[in-house]
CSV table of C-alpha atoms and ligand atoms in Angstrom, one decimal:
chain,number,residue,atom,x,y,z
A,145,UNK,CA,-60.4,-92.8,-174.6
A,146,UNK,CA,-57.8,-89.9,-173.3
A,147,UNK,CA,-54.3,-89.2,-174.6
A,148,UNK,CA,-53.8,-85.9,-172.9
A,149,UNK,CA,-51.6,-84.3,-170.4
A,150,UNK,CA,-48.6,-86.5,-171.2
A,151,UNK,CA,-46.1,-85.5,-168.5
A,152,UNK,CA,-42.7,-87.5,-169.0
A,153,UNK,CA,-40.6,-87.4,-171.8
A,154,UNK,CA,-40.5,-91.0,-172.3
A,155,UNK,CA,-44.0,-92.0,-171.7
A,156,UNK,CA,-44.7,-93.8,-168.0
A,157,UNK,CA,-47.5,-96.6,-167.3
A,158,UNK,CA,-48.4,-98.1,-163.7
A,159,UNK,CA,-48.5,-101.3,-164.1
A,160,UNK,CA,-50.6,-103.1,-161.5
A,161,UNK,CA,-50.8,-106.7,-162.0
A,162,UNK,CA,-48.9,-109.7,-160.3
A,163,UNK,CA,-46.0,-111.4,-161.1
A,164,UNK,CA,-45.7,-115.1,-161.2
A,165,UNK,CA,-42.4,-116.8,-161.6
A,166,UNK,CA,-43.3,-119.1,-163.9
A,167,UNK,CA,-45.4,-119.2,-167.1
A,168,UNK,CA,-44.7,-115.6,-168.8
A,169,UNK,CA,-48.0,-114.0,-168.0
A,170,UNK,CA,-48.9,-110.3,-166.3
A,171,UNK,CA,-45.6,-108.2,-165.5
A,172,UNK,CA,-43.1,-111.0,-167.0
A,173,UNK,CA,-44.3,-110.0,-170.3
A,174,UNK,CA,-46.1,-106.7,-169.7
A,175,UNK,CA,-42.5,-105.0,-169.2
A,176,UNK,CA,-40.6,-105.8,-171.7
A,177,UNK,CA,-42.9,-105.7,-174.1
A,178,UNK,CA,-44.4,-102.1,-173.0
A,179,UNK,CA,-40.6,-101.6,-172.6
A,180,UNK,CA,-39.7,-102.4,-176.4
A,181,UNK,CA,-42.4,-100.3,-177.5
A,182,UNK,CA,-40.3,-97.0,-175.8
A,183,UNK,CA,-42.6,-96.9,-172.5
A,184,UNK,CA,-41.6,-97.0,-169.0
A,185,UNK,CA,-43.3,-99.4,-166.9
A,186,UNK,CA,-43.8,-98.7,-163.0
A,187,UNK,CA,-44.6,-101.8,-161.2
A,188,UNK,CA,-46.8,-102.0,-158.6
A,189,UNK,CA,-46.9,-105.6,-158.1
A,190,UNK,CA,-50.1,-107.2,-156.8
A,191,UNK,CA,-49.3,-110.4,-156.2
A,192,UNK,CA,-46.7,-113.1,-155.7
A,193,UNK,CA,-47.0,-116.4,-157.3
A,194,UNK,CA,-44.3,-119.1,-158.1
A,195,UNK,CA,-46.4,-119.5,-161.7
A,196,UNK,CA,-49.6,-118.2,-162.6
A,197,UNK,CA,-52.8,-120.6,-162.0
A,198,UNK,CA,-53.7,-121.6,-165.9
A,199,UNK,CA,-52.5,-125.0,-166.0
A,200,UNK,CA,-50.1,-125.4,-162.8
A,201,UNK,CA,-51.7,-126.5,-159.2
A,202,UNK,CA,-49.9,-126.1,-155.7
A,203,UNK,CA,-48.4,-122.5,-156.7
A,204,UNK,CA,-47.6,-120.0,-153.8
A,205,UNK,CA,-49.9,-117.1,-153.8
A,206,UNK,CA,-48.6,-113.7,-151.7
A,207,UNK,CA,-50.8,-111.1,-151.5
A,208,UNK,CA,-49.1,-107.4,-152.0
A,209,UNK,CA,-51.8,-104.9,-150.8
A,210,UNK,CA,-49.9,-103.5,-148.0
A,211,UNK,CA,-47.0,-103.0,-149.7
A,212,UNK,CA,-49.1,-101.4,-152.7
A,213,UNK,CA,-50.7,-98.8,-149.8
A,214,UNK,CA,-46.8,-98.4,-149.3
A,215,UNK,CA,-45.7,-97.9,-153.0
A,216,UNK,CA,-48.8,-95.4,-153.3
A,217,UNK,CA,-47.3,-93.2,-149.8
A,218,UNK,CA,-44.1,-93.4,-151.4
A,219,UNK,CA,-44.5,-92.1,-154.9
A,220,UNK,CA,-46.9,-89.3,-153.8
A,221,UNK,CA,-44.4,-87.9,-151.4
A,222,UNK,CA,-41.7,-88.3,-154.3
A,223,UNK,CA,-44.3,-86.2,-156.5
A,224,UNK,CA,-44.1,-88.7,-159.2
A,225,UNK,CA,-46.9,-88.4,-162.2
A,226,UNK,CA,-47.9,-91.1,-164.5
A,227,UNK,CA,-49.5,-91.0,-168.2
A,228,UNK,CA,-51.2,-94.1,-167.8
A,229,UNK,CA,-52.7,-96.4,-165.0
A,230,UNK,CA,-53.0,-100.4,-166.2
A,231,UNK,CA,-54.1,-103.2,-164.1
A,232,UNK,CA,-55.0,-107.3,-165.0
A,233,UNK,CA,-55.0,-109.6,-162.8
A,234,UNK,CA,-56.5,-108.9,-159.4
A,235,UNK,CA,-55.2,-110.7,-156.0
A,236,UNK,CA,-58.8,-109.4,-153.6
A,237,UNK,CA,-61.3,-106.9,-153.8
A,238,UNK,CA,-59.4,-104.9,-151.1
A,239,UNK,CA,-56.5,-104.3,-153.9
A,240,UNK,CA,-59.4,-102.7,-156.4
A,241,UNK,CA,-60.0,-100.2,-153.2
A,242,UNK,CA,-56.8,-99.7,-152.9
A,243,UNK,CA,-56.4,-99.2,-157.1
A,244,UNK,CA,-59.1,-96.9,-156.6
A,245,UNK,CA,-57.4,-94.6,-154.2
A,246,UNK,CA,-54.3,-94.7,-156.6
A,247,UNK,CA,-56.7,-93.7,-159.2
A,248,UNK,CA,-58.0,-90.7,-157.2
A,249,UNK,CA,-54.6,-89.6,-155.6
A,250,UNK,CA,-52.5,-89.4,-158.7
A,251,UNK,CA,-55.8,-88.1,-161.1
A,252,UNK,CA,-55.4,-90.8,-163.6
A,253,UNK,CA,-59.2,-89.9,-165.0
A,254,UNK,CA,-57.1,-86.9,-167.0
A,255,UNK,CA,-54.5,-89.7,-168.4
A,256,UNK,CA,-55.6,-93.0,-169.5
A,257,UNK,CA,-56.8,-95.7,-167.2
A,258,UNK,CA,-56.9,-99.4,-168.8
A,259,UNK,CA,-58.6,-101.8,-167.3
A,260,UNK,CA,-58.3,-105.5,-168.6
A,261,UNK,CA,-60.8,-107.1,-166.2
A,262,UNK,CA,-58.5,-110.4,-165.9
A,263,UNK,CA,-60.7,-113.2,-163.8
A,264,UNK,CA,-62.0,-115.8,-166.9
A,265,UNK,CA,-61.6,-117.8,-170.1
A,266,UNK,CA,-63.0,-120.1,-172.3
A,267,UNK,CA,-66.5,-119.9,-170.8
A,268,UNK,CA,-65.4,-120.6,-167.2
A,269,UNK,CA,-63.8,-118.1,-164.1
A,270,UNK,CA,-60.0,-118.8,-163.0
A,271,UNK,CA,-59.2,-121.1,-160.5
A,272,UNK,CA,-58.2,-118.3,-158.4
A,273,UNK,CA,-61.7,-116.4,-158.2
A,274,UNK,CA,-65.2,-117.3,-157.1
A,275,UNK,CA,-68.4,-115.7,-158.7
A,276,UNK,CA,-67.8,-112.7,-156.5
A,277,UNK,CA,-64.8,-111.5,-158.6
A,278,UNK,CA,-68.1,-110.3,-161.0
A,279,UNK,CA,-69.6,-108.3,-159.0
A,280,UNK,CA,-66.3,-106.6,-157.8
A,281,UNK,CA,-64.7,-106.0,-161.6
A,282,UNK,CA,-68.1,-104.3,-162.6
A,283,UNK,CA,-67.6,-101.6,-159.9
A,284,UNK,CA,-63.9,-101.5,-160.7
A,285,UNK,CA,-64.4,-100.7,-164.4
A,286,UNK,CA,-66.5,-97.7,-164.1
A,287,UNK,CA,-62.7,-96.0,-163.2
A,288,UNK,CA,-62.0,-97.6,-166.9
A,289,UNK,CA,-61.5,-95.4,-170.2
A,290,UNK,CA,-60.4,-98.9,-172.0
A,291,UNK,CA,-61.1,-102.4,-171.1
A,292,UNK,CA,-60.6,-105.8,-172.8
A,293,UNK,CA,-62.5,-108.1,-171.8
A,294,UNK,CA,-62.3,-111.3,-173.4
A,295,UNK,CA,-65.3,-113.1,-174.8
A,296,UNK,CA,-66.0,-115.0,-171.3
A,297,UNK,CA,-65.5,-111.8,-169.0
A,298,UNK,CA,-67.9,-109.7,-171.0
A,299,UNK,CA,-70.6,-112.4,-171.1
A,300,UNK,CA,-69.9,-112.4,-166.9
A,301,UNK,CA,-69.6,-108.5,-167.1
A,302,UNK,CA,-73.2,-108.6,-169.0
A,303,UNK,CA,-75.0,-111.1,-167.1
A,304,UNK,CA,-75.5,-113.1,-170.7
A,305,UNK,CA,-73.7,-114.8,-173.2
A,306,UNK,CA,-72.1,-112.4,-175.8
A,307,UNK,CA,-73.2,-113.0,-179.3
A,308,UNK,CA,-70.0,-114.6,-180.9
A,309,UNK,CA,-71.2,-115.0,-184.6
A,310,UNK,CA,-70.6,-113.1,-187.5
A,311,UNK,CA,-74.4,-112.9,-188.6
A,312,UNK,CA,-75.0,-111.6,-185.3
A,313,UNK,CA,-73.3,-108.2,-185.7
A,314,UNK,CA,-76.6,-105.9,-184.4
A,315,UNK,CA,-76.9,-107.8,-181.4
A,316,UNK,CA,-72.6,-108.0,-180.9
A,317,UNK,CA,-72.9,-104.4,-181.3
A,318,UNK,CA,-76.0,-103.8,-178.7
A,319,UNK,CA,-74.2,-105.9,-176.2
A,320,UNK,CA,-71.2,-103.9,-176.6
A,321,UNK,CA,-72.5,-100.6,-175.8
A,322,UNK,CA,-74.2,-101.9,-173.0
A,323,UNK,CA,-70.5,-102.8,-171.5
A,324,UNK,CA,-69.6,-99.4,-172.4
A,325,UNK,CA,-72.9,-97.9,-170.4
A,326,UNK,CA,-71.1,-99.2,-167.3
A,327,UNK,CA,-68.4,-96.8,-167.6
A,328,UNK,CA,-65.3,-97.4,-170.2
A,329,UNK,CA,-65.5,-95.5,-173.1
A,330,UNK,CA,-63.7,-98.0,-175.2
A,331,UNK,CA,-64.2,-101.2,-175.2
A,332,UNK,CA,-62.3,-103.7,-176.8
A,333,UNK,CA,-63.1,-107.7,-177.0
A,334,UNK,CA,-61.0,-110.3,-177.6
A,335,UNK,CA,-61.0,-113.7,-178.3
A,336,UNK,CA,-64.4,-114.1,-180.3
A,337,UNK,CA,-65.0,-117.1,-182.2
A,338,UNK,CA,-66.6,-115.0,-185.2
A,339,UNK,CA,-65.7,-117.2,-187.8
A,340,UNK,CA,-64.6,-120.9,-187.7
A,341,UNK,CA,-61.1,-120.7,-188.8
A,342,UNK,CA,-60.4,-117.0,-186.9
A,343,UNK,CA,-60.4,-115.2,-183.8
A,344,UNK,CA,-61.7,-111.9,-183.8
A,345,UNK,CA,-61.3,-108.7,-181.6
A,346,UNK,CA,-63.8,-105.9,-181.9
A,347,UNK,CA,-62.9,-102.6,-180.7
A,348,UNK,CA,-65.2,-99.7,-180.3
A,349,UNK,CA,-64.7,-96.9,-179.6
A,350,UNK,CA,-67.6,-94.8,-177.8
A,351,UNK,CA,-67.3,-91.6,-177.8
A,352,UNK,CA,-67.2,-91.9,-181.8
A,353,UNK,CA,-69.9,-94.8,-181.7
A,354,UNK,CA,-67.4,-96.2,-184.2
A,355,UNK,CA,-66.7,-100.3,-184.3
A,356,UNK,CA,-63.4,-102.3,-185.7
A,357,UNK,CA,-63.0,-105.5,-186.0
A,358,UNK,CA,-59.6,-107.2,-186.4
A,359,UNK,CA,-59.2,-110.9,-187.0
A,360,UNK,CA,-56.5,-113.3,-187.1
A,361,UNK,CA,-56.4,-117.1,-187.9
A,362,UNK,CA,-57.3,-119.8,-185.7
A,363,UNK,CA,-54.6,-122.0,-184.6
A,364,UNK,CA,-55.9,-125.1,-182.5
A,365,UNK,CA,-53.5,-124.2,-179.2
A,366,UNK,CA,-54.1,-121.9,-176.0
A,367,UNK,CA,-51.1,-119.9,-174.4
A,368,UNK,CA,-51.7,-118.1,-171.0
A,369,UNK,CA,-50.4,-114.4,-170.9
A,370,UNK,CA,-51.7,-114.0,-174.5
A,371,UNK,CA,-54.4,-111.7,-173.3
A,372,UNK,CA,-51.5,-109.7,-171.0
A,373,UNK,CA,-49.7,-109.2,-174.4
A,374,UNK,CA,-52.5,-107.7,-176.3
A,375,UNK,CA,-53.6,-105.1,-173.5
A,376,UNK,CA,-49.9,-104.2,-173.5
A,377,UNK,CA,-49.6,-103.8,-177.0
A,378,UNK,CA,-52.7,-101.8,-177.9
A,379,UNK,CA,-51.8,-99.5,-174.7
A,380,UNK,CA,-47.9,-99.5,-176.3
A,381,UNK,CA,-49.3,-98.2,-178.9
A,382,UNK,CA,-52.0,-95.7,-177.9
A,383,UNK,CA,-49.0,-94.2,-175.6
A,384,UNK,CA,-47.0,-94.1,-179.3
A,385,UNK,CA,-50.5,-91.8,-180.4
A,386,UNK,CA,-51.7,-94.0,-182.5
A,387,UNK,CA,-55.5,-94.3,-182.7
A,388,UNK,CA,-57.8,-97.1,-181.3
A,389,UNK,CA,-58.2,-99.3,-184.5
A,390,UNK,CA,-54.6,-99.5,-185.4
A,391,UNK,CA,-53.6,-100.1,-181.6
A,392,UNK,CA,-56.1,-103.1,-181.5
A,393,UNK,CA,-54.8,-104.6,-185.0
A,394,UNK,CA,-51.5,-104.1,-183.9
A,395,UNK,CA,-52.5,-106.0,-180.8
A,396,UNK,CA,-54.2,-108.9,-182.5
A,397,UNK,CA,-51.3,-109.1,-185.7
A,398,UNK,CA,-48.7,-109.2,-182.4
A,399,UNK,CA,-50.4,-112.2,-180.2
A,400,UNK,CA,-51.6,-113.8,-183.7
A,401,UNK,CA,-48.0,-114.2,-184.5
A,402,UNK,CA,-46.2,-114.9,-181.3
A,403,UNK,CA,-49.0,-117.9,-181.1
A,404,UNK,CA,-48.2,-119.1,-184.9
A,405,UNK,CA,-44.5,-118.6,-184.4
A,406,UNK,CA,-45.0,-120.8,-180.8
A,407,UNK,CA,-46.9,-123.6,-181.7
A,408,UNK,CA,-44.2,-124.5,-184.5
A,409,UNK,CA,-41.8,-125.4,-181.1
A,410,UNK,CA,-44.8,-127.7,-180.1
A,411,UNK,CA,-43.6,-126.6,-176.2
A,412,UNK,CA,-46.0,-127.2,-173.5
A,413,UNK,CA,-48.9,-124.5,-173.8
A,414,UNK,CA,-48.8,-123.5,-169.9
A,415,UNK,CA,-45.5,-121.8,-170.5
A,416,UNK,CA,-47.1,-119.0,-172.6
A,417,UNK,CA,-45.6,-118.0,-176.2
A,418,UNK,CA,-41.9,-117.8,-176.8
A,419,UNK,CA,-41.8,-114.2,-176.1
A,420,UNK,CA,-38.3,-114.0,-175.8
A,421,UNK,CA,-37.7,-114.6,-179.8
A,422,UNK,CA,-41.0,-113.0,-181.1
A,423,UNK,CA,-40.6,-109.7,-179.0
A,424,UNK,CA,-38.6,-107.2,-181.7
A,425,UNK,CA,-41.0,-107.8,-184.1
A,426,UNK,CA,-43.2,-105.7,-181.8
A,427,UNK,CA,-42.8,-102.6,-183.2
A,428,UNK,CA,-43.1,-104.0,-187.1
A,429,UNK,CA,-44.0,-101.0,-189.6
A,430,UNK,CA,-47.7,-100.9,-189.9
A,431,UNK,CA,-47.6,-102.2,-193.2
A,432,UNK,CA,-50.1,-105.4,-191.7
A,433,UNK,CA,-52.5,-103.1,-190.6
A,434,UNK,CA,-56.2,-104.6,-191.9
A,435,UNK,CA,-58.5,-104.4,-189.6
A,436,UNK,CA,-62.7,-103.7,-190.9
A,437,UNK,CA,-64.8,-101.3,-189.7
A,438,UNK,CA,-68.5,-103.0,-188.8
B,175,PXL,O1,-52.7,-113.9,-168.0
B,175,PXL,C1,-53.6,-113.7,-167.0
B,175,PXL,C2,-53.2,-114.2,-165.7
B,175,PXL,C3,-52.4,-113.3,-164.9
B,175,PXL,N1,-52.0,-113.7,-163.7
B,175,PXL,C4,-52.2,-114.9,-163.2
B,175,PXL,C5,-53.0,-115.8,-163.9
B,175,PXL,C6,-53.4,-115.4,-165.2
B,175,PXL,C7,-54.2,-116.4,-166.0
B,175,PXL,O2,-54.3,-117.5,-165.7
B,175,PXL,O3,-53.2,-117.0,-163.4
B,175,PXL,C8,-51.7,-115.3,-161.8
């Protein structure tokens, strides 16, 4: 992981992703979160889509990538520079090419590049992708100093199931650095089903060879976007300076509470977490902070 350079006052992330009307998911929640946290967020938007594809059917779907060539032209001839490149959810593998040229052109390998590799959950790919999308992100995430992967893109990103139980810490471990062997430094996974009654992201941080583990309780409800909020969050606050462990707690304590807080409204899970009255609590003293080192 890289913190150095920084090169704007108030500290600036690309934020590649698409935006989807409905739903709060990618840049809906990714800017005013990273936004609360004190970081200014550069869209390049990847996509259009009148919701997001968890949950809803018959949503419009605009690809971007000629107008992201476009953003590209026009912030190099403005001389812009970035501390940090961040990119989800992926509208074609032309887009990654065209990522990868941003990456090149604006030398984000001396910033930070995160990477969530956005294409799966709960042991199946999105509706929007086809097995292909595998292939693709593994070449995309060499470019990666972070990714987060949840549990079901690192089993695709591996070729194999991920261990997922807490007597299987060696073999979680193993299977980690293997992720980390195609490129990213850091590698952080979410959503693992540890323990019965948690969910559990494990960080790890390679250069170090160093593993934390941060878990929150389970609560029997999924929202889309939650994964969108937790990148943003840790990368909030590894912009802040803080280091990998407390970034990834601070992630998990966030999403662990906008879920809790959410599912008390018993609203309809497709429409994400109620953001909206959950957000200023984003920047809570780090009093919370408990994660474990494996
Ligand atoms: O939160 C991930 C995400 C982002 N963007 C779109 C999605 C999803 C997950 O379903 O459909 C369009």
């Amino acid at each position: 992981m890289k913190l150095k350079n920084k090169t704007n006052v108030i500290p600036r992330v690309v934020a590649a992703h698409d935006m989807s009307g409905i739903g709060r998911c990618s840049l809906s929640v990714i800017i005013p979160v990273l936004s609360t946290m004190g970081i200014q967020v550069c869209a390049m938007p990847t996509a259009l889509l009148s919701t997001h594809t968890g949950g809803f059917t018959d949503y419009t779907f605009h690809d971007l990538a000629g107008d992201m060539e476009g953003f590209i032209r026009h912030w190099k001839s403005l001389g812009e520079e970035f501390d940090c490149f961040y990119s989800g959810f992926v509208g074609s593998g032309e887009q990654m090419e065209i990522m990868e040229r941003f990456l090149h052109d604006f030398s984000m390998d001396e910033k930070l590049i995160v990477i969530d590799p956005v294409f799966a959950d709960n042991g199946v790919l999105y509706s929007a992708f086809t097995e292909e999308i595998i292939g693709a992100m593994r070449g995309f995430i060499r470019h990666a100093h972070i990714i987060t992967p949840n549990i079901t893109e690192a089993s695709y990103l591996l070729g194999e199931d991920l261990c997922a139980k807490s007597n299987d810490l060696d073999q979680i471990k193993k299977q980690i650095r293997r992720l980390a062997d195609f490129g990213p430094k850091t590698i952080v996974v979410t959503s693992m089903p540890l323990e019965d009654d948690k969910k559990t992201a494990i960080a790890y941080d390679g250069e170090q060879d160093r593993f934390f583990l941060s878990s929150s309780d389970y609560i029997p409800e999924q929202y889309p976007g939650t994964g969108d909020i937790f990148t943003s969050v840790m990368t909030g606050a590894l912009l802040q300076g803080e280091p990998l462990a407390v970034a990834a707690d601070r992630a998990t304590q966030f999403v662990a509470r906008a879920i809790r807080f959410t599912y008390a409204y018993n609203t309809t899970p497709r429409e994400g977490v109620l953001l909206e009255k959950i957000l200023p609590t984003v920047n809570d003293p780090l009093g919370s902070i408990n994660y474990k080192i494996i």
